[in-house]
Short mmCIF file of C-alpha atoms in Angstrom, two decimals:
data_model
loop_
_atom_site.label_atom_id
_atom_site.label_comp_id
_atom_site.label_asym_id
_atom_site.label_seq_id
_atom_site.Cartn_x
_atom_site.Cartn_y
_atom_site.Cartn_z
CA UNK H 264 -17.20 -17.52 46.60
CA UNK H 265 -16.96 -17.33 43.24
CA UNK H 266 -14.56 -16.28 40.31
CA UNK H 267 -14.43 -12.38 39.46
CA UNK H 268 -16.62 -11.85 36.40
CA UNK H 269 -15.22 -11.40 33.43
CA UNK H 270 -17.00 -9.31 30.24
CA UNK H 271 -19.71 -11.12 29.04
CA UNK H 272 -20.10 -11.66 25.00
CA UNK H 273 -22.19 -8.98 24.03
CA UNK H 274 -25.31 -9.85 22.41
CA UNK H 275 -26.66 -8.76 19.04
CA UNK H 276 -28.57 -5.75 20.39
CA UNK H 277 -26.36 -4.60 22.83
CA UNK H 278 -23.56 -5.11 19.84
CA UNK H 279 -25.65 -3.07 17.47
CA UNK H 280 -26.41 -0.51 20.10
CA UNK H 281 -22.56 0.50 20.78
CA UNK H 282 -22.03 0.83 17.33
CA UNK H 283 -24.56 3.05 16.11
CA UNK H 284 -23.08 6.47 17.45
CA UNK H 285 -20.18 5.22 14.90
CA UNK H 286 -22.54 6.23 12.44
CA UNK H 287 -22.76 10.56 12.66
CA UNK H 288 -19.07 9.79 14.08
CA UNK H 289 -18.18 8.35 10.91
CA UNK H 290 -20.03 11.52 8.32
CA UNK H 291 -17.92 13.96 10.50
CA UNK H 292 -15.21 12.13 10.30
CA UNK H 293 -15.21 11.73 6.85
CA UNK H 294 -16.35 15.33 5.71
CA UNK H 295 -13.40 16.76 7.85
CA UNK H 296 -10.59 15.03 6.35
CA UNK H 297 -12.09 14.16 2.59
CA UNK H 298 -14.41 17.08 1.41
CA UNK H 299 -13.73 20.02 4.37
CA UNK H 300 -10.11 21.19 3.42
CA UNK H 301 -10.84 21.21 -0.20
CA UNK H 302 -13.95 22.49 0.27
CA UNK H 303 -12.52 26.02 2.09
CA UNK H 304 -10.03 25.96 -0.62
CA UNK H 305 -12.58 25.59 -3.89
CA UNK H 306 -15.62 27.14 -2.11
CA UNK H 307 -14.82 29.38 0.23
CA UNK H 308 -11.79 30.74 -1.16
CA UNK H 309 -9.26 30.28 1.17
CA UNK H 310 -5.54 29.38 -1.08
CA UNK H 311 -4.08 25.80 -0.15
CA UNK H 312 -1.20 27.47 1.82
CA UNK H 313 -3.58 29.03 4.09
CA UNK H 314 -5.88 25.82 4.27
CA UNK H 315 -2.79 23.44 5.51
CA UNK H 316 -1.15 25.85 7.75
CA UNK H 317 -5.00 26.14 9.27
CA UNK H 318 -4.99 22.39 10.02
CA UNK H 319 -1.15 22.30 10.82
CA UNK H 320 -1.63 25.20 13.34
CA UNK H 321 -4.99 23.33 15.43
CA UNK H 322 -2.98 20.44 15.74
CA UNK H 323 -0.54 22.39 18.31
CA UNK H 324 -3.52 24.35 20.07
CA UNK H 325 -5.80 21.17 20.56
CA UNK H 326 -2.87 18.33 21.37
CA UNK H 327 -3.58 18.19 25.00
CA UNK H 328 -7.30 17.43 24.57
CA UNK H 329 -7.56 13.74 24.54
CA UNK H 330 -5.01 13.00 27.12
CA UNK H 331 -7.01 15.45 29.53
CA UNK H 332 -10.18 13.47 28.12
CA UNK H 333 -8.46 10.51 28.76
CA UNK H 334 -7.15 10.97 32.41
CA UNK H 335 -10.50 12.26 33.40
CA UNK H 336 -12.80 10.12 32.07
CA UNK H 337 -10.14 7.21 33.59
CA UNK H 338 -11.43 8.35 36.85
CA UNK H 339 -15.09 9.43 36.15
CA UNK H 340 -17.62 7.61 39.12
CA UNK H 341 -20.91 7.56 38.35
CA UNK H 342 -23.83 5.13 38.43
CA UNK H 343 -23.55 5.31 34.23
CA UNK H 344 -20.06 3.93 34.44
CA UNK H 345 -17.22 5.90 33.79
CA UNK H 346 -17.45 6.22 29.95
CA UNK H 347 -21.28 7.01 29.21
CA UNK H 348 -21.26 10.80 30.64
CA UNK H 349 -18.35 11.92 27.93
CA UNK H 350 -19.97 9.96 25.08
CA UNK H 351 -23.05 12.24 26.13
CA UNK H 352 -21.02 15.72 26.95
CA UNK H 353 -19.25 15.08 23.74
CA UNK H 354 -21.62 14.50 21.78
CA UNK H 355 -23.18 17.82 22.65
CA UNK H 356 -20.37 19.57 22.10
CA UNK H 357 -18.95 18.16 18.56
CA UNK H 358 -22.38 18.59 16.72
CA UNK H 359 -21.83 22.64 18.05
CA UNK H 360 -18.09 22.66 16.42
CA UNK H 361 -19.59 20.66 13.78
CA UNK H 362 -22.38 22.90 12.33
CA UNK H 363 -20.23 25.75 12.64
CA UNK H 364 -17.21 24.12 10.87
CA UNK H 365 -19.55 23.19 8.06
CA UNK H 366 -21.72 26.59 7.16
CA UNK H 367 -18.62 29.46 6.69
CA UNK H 368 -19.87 31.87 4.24
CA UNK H 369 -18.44 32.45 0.54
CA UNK H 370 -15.09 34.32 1.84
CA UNK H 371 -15.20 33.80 5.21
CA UNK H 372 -11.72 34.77 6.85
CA UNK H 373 -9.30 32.23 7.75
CA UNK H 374 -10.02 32.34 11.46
CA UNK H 375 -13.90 30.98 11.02
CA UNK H 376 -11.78 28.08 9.93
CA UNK H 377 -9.58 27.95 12.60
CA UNK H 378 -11.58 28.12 15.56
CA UNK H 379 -14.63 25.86 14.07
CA UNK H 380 -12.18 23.18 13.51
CA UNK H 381 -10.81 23.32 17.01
CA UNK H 382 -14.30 23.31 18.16
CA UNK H 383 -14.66 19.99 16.50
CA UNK H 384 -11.33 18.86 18.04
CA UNK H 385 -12.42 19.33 21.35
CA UNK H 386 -15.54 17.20 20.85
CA UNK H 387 -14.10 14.60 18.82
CA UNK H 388 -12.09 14.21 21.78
CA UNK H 389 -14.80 13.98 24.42
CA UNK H 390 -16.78 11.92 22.26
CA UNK H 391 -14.42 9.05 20.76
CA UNK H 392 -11.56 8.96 23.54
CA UNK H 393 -14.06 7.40 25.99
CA UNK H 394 -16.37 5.73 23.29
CA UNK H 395 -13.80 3.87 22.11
CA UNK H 396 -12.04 2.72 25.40
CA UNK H 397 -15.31 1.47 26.42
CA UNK H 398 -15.59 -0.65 23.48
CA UNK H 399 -12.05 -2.23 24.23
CA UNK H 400 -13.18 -2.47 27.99
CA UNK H 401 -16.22 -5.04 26.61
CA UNK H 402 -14.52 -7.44 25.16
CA UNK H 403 -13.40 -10.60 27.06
CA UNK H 404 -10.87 -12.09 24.03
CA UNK H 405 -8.81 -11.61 21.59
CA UNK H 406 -11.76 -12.75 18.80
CA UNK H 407 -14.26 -10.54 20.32
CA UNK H 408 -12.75 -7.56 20.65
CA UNK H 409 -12.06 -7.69 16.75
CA UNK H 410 -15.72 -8.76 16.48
CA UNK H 411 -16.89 -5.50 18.48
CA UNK H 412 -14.48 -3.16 16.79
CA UNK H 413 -15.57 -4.89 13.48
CA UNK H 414 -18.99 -3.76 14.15
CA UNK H 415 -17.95 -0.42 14.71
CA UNK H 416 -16.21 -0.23 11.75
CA UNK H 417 -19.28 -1.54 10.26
CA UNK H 418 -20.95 1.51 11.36
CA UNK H 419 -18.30 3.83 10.30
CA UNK H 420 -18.69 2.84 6.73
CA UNK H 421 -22.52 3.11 6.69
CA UNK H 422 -22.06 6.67 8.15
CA UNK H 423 -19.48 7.72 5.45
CA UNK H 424 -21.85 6.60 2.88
CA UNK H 425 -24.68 8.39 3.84
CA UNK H 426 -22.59 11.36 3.80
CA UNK H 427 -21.54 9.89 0.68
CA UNK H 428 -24.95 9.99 -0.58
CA UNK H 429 -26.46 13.43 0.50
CA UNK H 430 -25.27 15.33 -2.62
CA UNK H 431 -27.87 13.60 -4.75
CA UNK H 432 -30.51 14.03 -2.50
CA UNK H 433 -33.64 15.71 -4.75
CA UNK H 434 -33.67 18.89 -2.76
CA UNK H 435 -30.61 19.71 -4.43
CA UNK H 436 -30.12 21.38 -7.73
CA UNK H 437 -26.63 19.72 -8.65
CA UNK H 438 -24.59 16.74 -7.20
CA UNK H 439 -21.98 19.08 -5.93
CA UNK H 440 -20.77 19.07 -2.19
CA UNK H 441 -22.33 22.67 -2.09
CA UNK H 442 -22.62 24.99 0.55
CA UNK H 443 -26.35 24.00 1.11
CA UNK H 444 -25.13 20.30 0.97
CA UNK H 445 -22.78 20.69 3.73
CA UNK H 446 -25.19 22.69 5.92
CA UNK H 447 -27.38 19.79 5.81
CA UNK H 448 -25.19 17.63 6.25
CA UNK H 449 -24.28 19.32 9.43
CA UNK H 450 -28.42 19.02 10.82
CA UNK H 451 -28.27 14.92 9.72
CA UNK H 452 -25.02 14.82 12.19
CA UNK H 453 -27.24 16.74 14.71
CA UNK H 454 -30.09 14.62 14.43
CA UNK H 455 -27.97 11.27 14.49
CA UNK H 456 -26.61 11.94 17.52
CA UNK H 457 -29.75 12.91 19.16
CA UNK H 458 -31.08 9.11 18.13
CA UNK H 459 -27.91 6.66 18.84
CA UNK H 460 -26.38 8.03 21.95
CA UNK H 461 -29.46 7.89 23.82
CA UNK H 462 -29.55 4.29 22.31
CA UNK H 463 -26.58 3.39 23.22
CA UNK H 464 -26.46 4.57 26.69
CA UNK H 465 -29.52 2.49 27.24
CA UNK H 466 -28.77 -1.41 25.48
CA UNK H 467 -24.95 -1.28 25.98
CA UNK H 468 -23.84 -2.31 28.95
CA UNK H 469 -21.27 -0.47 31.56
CA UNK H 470 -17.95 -1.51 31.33
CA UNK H 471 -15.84 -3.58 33.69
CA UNK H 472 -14.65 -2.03 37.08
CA UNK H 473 -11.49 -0.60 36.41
CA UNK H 474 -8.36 -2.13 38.19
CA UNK H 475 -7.75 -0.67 41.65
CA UNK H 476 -4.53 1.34 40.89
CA UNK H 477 -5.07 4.89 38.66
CA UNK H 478 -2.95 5.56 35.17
CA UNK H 479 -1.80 9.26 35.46
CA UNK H 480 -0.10 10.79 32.68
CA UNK H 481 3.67 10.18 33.68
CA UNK H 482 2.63 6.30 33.83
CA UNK H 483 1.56 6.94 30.54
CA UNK H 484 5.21 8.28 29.35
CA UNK H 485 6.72 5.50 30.98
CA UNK H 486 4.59 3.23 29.44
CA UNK H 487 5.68 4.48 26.16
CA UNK H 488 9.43 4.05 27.22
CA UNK H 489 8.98 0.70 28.38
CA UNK H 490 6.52 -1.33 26.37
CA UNK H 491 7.84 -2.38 23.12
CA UNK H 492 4.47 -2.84 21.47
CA UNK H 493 3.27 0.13 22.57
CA UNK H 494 5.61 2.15 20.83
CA UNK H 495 5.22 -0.06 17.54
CA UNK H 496 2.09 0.64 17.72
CA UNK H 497 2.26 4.36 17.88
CA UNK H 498 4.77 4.08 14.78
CA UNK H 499 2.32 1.89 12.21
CA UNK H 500 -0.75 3.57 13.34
CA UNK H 501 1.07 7.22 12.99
CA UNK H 502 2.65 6.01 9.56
CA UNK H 503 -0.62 4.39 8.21
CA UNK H 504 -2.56 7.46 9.57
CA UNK H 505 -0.19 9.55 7.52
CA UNK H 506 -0.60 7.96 4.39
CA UNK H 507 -4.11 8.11 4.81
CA UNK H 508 -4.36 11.89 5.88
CA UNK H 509 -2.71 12.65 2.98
CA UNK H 510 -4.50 10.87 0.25
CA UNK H 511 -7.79 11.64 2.21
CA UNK H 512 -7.27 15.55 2.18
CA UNK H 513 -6.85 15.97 -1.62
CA UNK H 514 -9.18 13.25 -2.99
CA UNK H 515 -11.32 16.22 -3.12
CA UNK H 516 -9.59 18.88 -5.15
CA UNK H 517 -7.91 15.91 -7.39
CA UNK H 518 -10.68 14.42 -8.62
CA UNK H 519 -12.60 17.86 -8.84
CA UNK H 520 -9.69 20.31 -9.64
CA UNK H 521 -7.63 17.67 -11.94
CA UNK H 522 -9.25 14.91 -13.61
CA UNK H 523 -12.72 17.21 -13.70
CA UNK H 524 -15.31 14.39 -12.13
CA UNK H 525 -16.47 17.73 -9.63
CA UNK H 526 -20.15 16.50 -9.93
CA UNK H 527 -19.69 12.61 -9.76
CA UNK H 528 -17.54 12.84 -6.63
CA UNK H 529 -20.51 11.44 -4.88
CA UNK H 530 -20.71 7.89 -6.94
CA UNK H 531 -16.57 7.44 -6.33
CA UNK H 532 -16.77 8.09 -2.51
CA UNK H 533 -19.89 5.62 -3.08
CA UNK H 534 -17.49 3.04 -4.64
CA UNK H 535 -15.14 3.68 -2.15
CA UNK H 536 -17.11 2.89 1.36
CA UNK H 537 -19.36 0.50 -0.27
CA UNK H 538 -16.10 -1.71 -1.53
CA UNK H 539 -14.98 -1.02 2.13
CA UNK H 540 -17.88 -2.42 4.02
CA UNK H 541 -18.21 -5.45 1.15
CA UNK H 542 -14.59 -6.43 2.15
CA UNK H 543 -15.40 -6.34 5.90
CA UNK H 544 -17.06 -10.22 5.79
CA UNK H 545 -14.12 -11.13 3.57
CA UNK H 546 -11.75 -9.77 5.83
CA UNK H 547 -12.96 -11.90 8.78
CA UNK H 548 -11.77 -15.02 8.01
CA UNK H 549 -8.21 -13.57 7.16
CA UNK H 550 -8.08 -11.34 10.60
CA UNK H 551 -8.89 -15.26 12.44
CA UNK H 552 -6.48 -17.47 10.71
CA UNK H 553 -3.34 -14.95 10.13
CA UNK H 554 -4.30 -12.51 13.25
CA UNK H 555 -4.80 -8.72 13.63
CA UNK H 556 -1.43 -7.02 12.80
CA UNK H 557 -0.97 -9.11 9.70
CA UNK H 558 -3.91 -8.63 8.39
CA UNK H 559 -3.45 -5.19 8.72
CA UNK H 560 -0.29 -5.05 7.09
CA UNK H 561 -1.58 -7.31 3.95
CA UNK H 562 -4.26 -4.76 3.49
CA UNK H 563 -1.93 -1.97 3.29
CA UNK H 564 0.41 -3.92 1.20
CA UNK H 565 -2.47 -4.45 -1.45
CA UNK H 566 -3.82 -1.16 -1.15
CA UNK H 567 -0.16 0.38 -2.37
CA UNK H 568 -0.65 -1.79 -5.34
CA UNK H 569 -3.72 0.82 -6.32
CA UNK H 570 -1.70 3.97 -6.68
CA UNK H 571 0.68 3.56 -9.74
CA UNK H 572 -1.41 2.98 -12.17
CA UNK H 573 -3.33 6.17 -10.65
CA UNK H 574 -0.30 8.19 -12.16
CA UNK H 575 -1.01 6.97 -16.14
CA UNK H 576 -4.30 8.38 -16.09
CA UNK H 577 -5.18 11.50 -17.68
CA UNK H 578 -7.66 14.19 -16.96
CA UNK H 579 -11.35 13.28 -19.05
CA UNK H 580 -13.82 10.77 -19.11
CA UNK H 581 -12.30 8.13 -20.61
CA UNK H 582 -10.27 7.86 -17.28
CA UNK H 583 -13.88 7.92 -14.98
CA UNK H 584 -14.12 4.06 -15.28
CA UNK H 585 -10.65 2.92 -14.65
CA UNK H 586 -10.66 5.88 -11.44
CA UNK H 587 -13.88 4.20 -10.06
CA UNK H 588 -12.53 0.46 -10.27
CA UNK H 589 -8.93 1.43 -8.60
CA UNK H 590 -11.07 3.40 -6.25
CA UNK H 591 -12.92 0.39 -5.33
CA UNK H 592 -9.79 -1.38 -4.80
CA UNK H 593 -8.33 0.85 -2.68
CA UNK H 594 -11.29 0.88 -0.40
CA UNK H 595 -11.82 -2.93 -0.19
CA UNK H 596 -8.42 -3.44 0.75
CA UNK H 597 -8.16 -0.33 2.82
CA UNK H 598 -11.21 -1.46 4.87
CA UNK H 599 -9.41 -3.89 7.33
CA UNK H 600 -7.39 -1.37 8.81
CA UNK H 601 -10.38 0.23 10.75
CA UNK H 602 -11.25 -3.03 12.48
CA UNK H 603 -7.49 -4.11 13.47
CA UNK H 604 -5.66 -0.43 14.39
CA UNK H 605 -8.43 0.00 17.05
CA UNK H 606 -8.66 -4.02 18.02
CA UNK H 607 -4.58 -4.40 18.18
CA UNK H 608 -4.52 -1.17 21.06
CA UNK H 609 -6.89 -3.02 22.86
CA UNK H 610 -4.05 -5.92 23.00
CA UNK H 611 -1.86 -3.46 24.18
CA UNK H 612 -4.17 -2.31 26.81
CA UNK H 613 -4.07 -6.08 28.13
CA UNK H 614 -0.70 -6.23 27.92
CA UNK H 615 0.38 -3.09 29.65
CA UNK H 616 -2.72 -4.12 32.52
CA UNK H 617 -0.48 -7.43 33.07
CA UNK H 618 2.58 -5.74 33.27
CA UNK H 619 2.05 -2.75 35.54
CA UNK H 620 -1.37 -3.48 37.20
CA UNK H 621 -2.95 -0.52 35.82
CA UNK H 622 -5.74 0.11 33.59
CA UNK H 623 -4.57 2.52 31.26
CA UNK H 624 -7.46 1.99 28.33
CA UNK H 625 -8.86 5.78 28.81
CA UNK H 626 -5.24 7.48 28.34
CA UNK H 627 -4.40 4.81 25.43
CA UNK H 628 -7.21 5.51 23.27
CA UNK H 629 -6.81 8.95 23.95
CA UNK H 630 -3.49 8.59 22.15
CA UNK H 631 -5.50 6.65 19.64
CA UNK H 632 -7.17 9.91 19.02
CA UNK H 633 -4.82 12.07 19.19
CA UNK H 634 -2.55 9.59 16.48
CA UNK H 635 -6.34 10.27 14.25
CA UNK H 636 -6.80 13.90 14.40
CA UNK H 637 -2.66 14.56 14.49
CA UNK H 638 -2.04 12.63 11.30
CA UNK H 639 -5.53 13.82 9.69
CA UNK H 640 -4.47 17.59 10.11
CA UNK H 641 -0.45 17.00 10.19
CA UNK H 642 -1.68 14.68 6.87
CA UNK H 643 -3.68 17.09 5.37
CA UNK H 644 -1.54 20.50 6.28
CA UNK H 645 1.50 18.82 4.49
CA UNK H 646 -0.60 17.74 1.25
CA UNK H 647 -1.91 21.37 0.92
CA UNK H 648 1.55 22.71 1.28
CA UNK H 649 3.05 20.33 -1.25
CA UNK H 650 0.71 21.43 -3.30
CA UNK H 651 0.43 24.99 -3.08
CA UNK H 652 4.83 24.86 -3.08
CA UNK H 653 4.14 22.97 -6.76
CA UNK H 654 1.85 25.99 -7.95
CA UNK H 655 -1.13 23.29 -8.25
CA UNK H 656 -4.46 26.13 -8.51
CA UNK H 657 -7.86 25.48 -7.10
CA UNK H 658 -11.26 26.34 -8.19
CA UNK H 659 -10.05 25.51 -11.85
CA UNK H 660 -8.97 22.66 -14.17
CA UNK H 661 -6.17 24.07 -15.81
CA UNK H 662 -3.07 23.25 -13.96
CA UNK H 663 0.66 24.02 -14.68
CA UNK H 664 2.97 21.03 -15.27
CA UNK H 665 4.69 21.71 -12.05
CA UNK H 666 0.90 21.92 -9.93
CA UNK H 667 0.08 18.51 -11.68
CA UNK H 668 3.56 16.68 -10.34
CA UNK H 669 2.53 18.45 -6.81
CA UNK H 670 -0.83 16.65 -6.77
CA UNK H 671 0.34 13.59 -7.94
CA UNK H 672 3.31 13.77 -5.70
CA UNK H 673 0.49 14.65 -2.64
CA UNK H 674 -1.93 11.93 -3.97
CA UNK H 675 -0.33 8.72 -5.23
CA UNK H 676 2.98 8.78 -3.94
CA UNK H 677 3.72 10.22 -0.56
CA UNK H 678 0.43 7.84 0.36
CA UNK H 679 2.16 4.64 -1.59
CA UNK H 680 5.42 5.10 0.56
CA UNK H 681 4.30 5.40 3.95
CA UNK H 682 2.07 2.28 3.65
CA UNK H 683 4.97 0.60 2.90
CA UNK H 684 6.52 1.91 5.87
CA UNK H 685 3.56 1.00 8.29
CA UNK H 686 4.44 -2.74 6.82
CA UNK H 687 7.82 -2.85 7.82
CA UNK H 688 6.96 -2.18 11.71
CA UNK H 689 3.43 -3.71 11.91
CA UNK H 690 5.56 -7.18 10.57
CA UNK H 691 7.55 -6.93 14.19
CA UNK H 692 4.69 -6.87 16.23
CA UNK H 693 5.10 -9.69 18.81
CA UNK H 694 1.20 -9.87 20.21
CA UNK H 695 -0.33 -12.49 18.08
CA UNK H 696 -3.52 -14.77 19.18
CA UNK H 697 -1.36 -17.23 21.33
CA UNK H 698 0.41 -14.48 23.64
CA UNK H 699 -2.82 -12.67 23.83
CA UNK H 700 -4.17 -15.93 25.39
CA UNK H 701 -1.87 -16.03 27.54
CA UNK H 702 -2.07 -12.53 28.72
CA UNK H 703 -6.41 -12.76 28.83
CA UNK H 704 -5.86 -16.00 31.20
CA UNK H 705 -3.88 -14.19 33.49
CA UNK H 706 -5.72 -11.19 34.08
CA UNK H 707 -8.66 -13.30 34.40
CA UNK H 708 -6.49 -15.34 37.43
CA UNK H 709 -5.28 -11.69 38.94
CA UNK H 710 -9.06 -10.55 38.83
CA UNK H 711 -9.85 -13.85 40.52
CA UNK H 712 -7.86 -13.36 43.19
CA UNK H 713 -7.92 -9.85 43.89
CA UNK H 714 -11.68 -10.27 44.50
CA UNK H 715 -11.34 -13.51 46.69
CA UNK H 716 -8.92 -11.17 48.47
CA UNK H 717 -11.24 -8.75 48.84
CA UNK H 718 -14.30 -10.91 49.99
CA UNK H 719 -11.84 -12.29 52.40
CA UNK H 720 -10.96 -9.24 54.14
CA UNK H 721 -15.01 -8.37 54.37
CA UNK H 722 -15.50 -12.00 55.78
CA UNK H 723 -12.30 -13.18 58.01
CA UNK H 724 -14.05 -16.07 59.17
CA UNK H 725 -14.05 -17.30 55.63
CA UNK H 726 -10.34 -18.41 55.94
CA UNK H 727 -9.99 -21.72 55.33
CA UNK H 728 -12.94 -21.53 52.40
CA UNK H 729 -10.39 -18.57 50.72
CA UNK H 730 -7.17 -20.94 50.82
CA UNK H 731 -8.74 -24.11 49.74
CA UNK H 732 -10.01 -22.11 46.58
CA UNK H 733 -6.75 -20.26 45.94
CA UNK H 734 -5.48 -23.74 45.81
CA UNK H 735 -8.01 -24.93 43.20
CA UNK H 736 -7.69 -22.18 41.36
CA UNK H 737 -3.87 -22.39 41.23
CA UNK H 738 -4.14 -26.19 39.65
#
């Protein structure tokens, strides 16, 4: 007999092939909360109030989508593995709610927004609920599961700059995120998912068997009332999600509608993800020797030191340079926090496995998702509404004293506080490297034994063989 099997180290390819669908993840991602809301405001005409009660309003239809994702795709059989056949129904079904959310007509009524966006709700959460608890299921430490999700994030930033990128594509006659921009933009999504799914279906392996006992959803609230870094969790990553909601929603219509860069938007989102995935390597080193949750915290503690000086510059071109170089800050030390939020709630998953015996991976990345999408939308509603309170007027560049201390307010400072915020709790977290060593050995000992159990029960003349392992093992 021999000791349960534990998740192998993934290997380059089968690395590289889970991480591509990050990719056309990543450009719809990033065109729903950086260029989409201000985008229906400028373009399509639609005023701010309207835009954030739009993405304030989805957020209650659409809340019990990933926790329905999650507790089915939990208990999904099939010869794919349990994950696979959502990453493939999702995928059809988010480049639908995609396409449509991205080609409205020039005053097209509120509700084309509306029910596009909860189109691409629903698929987000079919696709990324069980994508990413799959990825969390792979790893077999505490260093590899940062090394997968680091990979992903890796992804993620190539995806957002090729988004990044499409404006100044030759077919184009301006730089502009333009109507016929965004409807390609929408066919590139299309077409990515039609390559890396199939990709990844085929080189990455099936996850683990889940443990024998089921998570249902009142496990899940009790797991939230009993496990202390679960519910830390869901404060940093709901505060840090916040923060970034907000200043993602109006980076548009700020740097467009205020400081008047509209067509060179393109070269500071550049700035942005390429600083991102140029930190990633750099970040390494500092995720290994000071651990997951303090790393996190660090980069949100440096990235708050970006916004003041955001506030002393004025609308024109002799701001463009200093804009582009705090931009680049921002994103380089902004870019840890998509490795570590998604690698620390794979520490929780352990943890909560240890405690109660039950795999609950599916119905905590579902929250994962949820936490994404709520404080996108939640992050974005409020910005548009601060804005729109403070008289701030899009589609033009000349603002009212009050609409420029509303985008300011939305832009540099709301964002600057709540990363502060996310420090404060992510500095209490208790699972560092050593207790998640502790944790891996032991489910690696309950997994041992629970299969010599089994084999045991299937072979009772095996008896003394069992107990003279058990022993070993024990020692």
């Amino acid at each position: 007999m021999t000791k349960a099997a534990r998740p192998a180290p993934l290997g380059l390819t089968s690395l590289t092939a889970y991480a591509l669908p990050g990719v056309p993840s990543a450009m719809m991602l990033y065109a729903v909360g950086v260029i989409v809301p201000g985008f229906y405001a400028s373009d399509i005409g639609l005023s701010a109030i309207v835009v954030g009660t739009v993405l304030l309003c989805t957020r209650l239809v659409d809340v019990g989508f990933e926790f329905t994702v999650g507790y089915f795709s939990d208990r999904t059989h099939s010869s794919a593995g349990r994950r696979k056949p959502w990453v493939v129904a999702g995928a059809i079904v988010i480049a639908i709610g995609f396409y449509t959310l991205m080609t409205p007509e020039p005053g097209a009524p509120w509700q084309r927004f509306f029910f596009s966006l909860l189109a691409f709700y629903l698929g987000w959460a079919m696709l990324t609920v069980p994508y990413d608890a799959w990825g969390s299921e792979l790893a077999h430490d505490y260093a590899s599961r940062a090394t997968i999700f680091t990979s992903r994030a890796t992804a993620a930033y190539i995806g957002s700059l090729l988004f990044s990128l499409i404006p100044i594509l030759p077919i184009f006659a301006s730089s502009e995120f333009s109507p016929d921009v965004m409807r390609f933009a929408a066919f590139a999504v299309a077409i990515g998912l039609a390559l890396t799914v199939p990709i990844a279906l085929k080189f990455a392996p099936v996850e683990p068997g889940a443990p024998p006992k089921p998570a249902t959803l009142k496990g899940l609230f009790s797991a939230f009332l009993t496990n202390a870094p679960l519910r830390l969790y869901i404060v940093s990553a709901t505060l840090c999600g916040l923060s970034n909601g907000v200043f993602a929603a109006v980076t548009y219509i700020y740097q467009t509608d205020y400081m008047g860069f509209a067509s060179r938007v393109w070269l500071m989102l550049i700035v942005y993800l390429g600083a991102n995935l140029i930190a990633l390597p750099i970040w390494a080193p500092v995720v290994r020797r000071i651990g997951k949750h303090r790393s996190w915290a660090l980069g949100l503690l440096l990235n708050s030191l970006c916004f003041p000086p955001m506030a002393f510059l004025a609308p024109g071109e002799a701001s463009f340079l200093p804009t582009l170089a705090l931009l680049g800050f921002a994103g380089a030390t902004y870019s840890v926090v998509n490795v570590t939020t998604p690698a620390v709630l794979g520490d929780v998953v352990d943890h909560e496995t240890l405690r109660t015996g039950i795999n609950r991976a599916g119905g905590f990345f579902a929250l994962q998702a949820l936490i994404t999408k709520l404080t996108l939308a939640v992050g974005a509603g409020a910005a548009f509404l601060v804005i729109g309170f403070f008289g701030f007027k899009t589609g033009t560049l000349n603002q009212t004293p009050g609409g420029v201390f509303g985008i300011q307010i939305a832009y540099i400072y709301i964002p600057a506080l709540l990363n502060l915020a996310t420090i404060f709790f992510l500095w209490r977290f208790p699972l560092d490297a050593r207790a998640m060593s502790i944790i891996r050995r032991r489910l690696d000992a309950l997994a041992w034994r629970a299969s010599s159990l089994t084999a045991h029960a299937l072979d009772p003349h095996s008896t003394d063989k069992f107990e003279i392992l058990t022993e070993r093992n024990q020692r």
